[in-house]
Amino acid sequence: MTLTRLRPELRLRTSLMLLMVLAAALTFGLVGGAILSLRLPQVEQRALEQLQRRALNTARLLDLDLSGIEAQLRPLGHLLAQAAATEPQPVLDALTRPDSPFVAVFLLEASGRVQALGLRGGRAEAKTELRGADFSGNALFRALREQGAASNATLWSDKYLSTLAGTTTVALALPIDRRMLIAELDLARMLTKLERASQDAEGEVMIVDGRGQWLASTRSAVSSTERHLNYANLASVQMLDRGEAAPGREELFGEPRLVSAVRPDLLGWSIIASAPAGWGQYSYRVTVLLVVAGFGGALAISMLLAPWWAAVFTRPVQALIARAHAVAGGDYLGAWPGRGPIRELNQLGADLARMVKTIQTHGERLRATLDSAPAVSVQWYSLEGRVLYWNQASESMYGYSARQALGAELREQPLMYLDEAQVQAFLGILATLDNEGGSFGPAEFELRHRKGHAVIVLASIFAVPGEQGQKIFVCMDVDITAAKRNEAEILRLNQGLEARVAERTEALTAANEELQTTVEYLKATQAQLVRSEKLAALGRLVAGVAHELNTPLGNGLMVISTLRESLRNLQTEMNQGLRRSTLESFVTQADQGSDIAERNLRRAAELVANFKQVAVDQTSAQRRQFTLKEIVGEALLMLSPTTRKTPHHLRTVLQEDISMDSYPGALVQVLSNLVENALVHGLAECAEGEIMICTEAAAPGEARIVISDNGCGIPSEHISRIFDPFFTTRMGRGGSGLGLHVVHELVGNVLGGRISVFSAPGTGARFVIELPLSAPVQVTQPGDL
């Protein structure tokens, strides 16, 4: 028995409480996450817009302040220009009063020397020392000089250390004729006013000059390092230099910040407004904390409501569980819990009640079926071999009643088992099924009836769970005693049948051997007849050629005999006295005779050469190159003695340029057999018929030969058999039945082509042969057929 590790179990109420808390947490977590993912970018965008407005307002304020300073200085410049001869010192002293924005004002000559100057706080000694000093090296002086004397525009400087005031300042230069008025501003006073106007606890506004030097900041605690940093390398400042908008987020002061930067119209300074990004921003923190607080509140509420909700749900479930325990204990008739507020649990209770009733009904049906089954005996056993159930079929099969069998221990009362060894084997099977599971059988057992006769059964054994969790072993037996007797009888009959089958098999083997011998003899006879047919065709060829040679050779012999007679007459005349007329007559006769002899002998020589080529092709199975027209001509020459004796006509339509690499002897024999077949069968009853031979190029690499006649045609029932060996309609009248069979074998096996026939009674026959221009290399040679 295998042990499995049990998983920790939770009560239904605890599970429901955890489920409710988890559902609330998961729901608010998803909703809160969605809110934060949508709201936080909006918070940062709104903060960035506020920074942009602060930077723009600071730039406008700075432009307004600097414009006021220019407006204050320009009339005094006009006054100094109009009163050139007067002493400018009083005017300059008025500009450097303690309430004035200027800390130092000095008037430079065209050469750059100080003509007059005013300093805040008097300092007469400094005025005396600096009057006449050379300020031509002053950067603002040089810049205005390069701008041109004709220009009346003012010029602002970046931050620098003032030689006159001894402090960091910025200056404004105003041209006055050829002279120049330079006024140095009280930078701290001006920037303090800007700082007060831009103060904000959430962000910072910083002012940087055109060279990236820090000028002022609304943040009170600015370190010395931050004051002396070069801010020209900031991405926002560089983007302003390129005329682009600030990036929106930038690493500043060692932390990520939201940044917006603008540049005033009058100066090349940069106004940088920044605020902490992310968690460092107040609005960002408030948004996140509100969502987290909402999440915590929802979680707390769900934890408070979860016990009440779980209790409402578990009460009807516990009632169903209690009723299910009662059913498991055998109480099928008790009342089920009433309907509650939860529809699904009500449905579950109703379904469980119906299921219990169905199980009870099926159990009663099963027991009734087992009790009344006539052919299958069913017994139930415990692991120790005690009988727990015994149906009526078991009583009929073994002779023991249920009262006698129930409760019996097989070790003490073997019942239908033969001996103690058989009982121990049965108990061993039960132990194996208990340890390994599965089933046993079906297997044959020889048991014993109460009356003593043998009972052969086919038994199957398997385990089912009992009411207390133990295993009950079900044994189902089928009586096969009669079947075994029938099987033995059938075995006896089969042995006799096998003996008879062996005798008949031996007789059939002998008959098959005799039939095989006959078939081989018929094949040899067929081959001999085929060779005889070929020899007969060659004999006909020889006879025809001999007949053809008879005429030219006879004519030649007659001409030679005549010339010999004329020669004797000439010799006689010469002995008697040769006359001119006699000699001329002999010469004329000799010339005519030699011409006739030459023509007849040449004809004979052609016939012999053609006969020799045809004979070689047919007997040597030689493969060579030829033209199709040439081979058809040779076949017609061979057939001419036969065709001239008939009233029929042989016509040809031959294409000129069809060259082949094949077996000419086989092709000549095919054409000869088809023409002879037409003469013997198709045109035998025609007074005057016609045979047509046509050749043409077919598909690429193929040639087509069509041999047709206008004879009697072929009956439809004979079409499928005309190429079979020994099939003929002229048996006993000179027909062997091998002519078309030889044609079919030569076309298919030697020439590598196809032959088909088209005919109907009264319409003649048409044989179509399609051959490759280059015959395949064949194992079967023409001489073998």
PDB file of N, CA and C in Angstrom, residues 6 71 104 151 310 380 613 650 669 684:
ATOM      1  N   LEU A   6      -0.311  14.069   2.381  1.00  0.00           N
ATOM      2  CA  LEU A   6      -1.563  14.814   2.385  1.00  0.00           C
ATOM      3  C   LEU A   6      -1.281  16.309   2.357  1.00  0.00           C
ATOM      4  N   ALA A  71      15.131 102.181 -19.378  1.00  0.00           N
ATOM      5  CA  ALA A  71      14.347 103.422 -19.499  1.00  0.00           C
ATOM      6  C   ALA A  71      14.845 104.490 -18.527  1.00  0.00           C
ATOM      7  N   ALA A 104      27.776 101.188  -9.675  1.00  0.00           N
ATOM      8  CA  ALA A 104      28.875 101.961 -10.256  1.00  0.00           C
ATOM      9  C   ALA A 104      28.465 102.389 -11.653  1.00  0.00           C
ATOM     10  N   SER A 151      25.561 102.785 -34.082  1.00  0.00           N
ATOM     11  CA  SER A 151      24.436 102.105 -33.430  1.00  0.00           C
ATOM     12  C   SER A 151      24.100 102.806 -32.132  1.00  0.00           C
ATOM     13  N   ALA A 310     -18.984  34.266   5.148  1.00  0.00           N
ATOM     14  CA  ALA A 310     -18.623  32.850   5.149  1.00  0.00           C
ATOM     15  C   ALA A 310     -19.583  32.039   5.999  1.00  0.00           C
ATOM     16  N   TRP A 380     -18.945 -13.367  -3.368  1.00  0.00           N
ATOM     17  CA  TRP A 380     -18.122 -12.327  -2.779  1.00  0.00           C
ATOM     18  C   TRP A 380     -17.319 -12.934  -1.637  1.00  0.00           C
ATOM     19  N   GLN A 613      20.098  -7.832 -97.186  1.00  0.00           N
ATOM     20  CA  GLN A 613      19.907  -6.941 -96.040  1.00  0.00           C
ATOM     21  C   GLN A 613      18.725  -7.390 -95.171  1.00  0.00           C
ATOM     22  N   LEU A 650      -1.639  -2.099-103.067  1.00  0.00           N
ATOM     23  CA  LEU A 650      -0.893  -1.686-101.879  1.00  0.00           C
ATOM     24  C   LEU A 650      -0.405  -0.258-102.085  1.00  0.00           C
ATOM     25  N   GLN A 669       9.449  -7.727 -90.123  1.00  0.00           N
ATOM     26  CA  GLN A 669       8.577  -8.860 -89.852  1.00  0.00           C
ATOM     27  C   GLN A 669       7.204  -8.400 -89.392  1.00  0.00           C
ATOM     28  N   ALA A 684      -9.835 -11.527 -97.973  1.00  0.00           N
ATOM     29  CA  ALA A 684      -9.955 -12.848 -98.605  1.00  0.00           C
ATOM     30  C   ALA A 684     -11.198 -12.950 -99.480  1.00  0.00           C
TER      31      ALA A 684
END
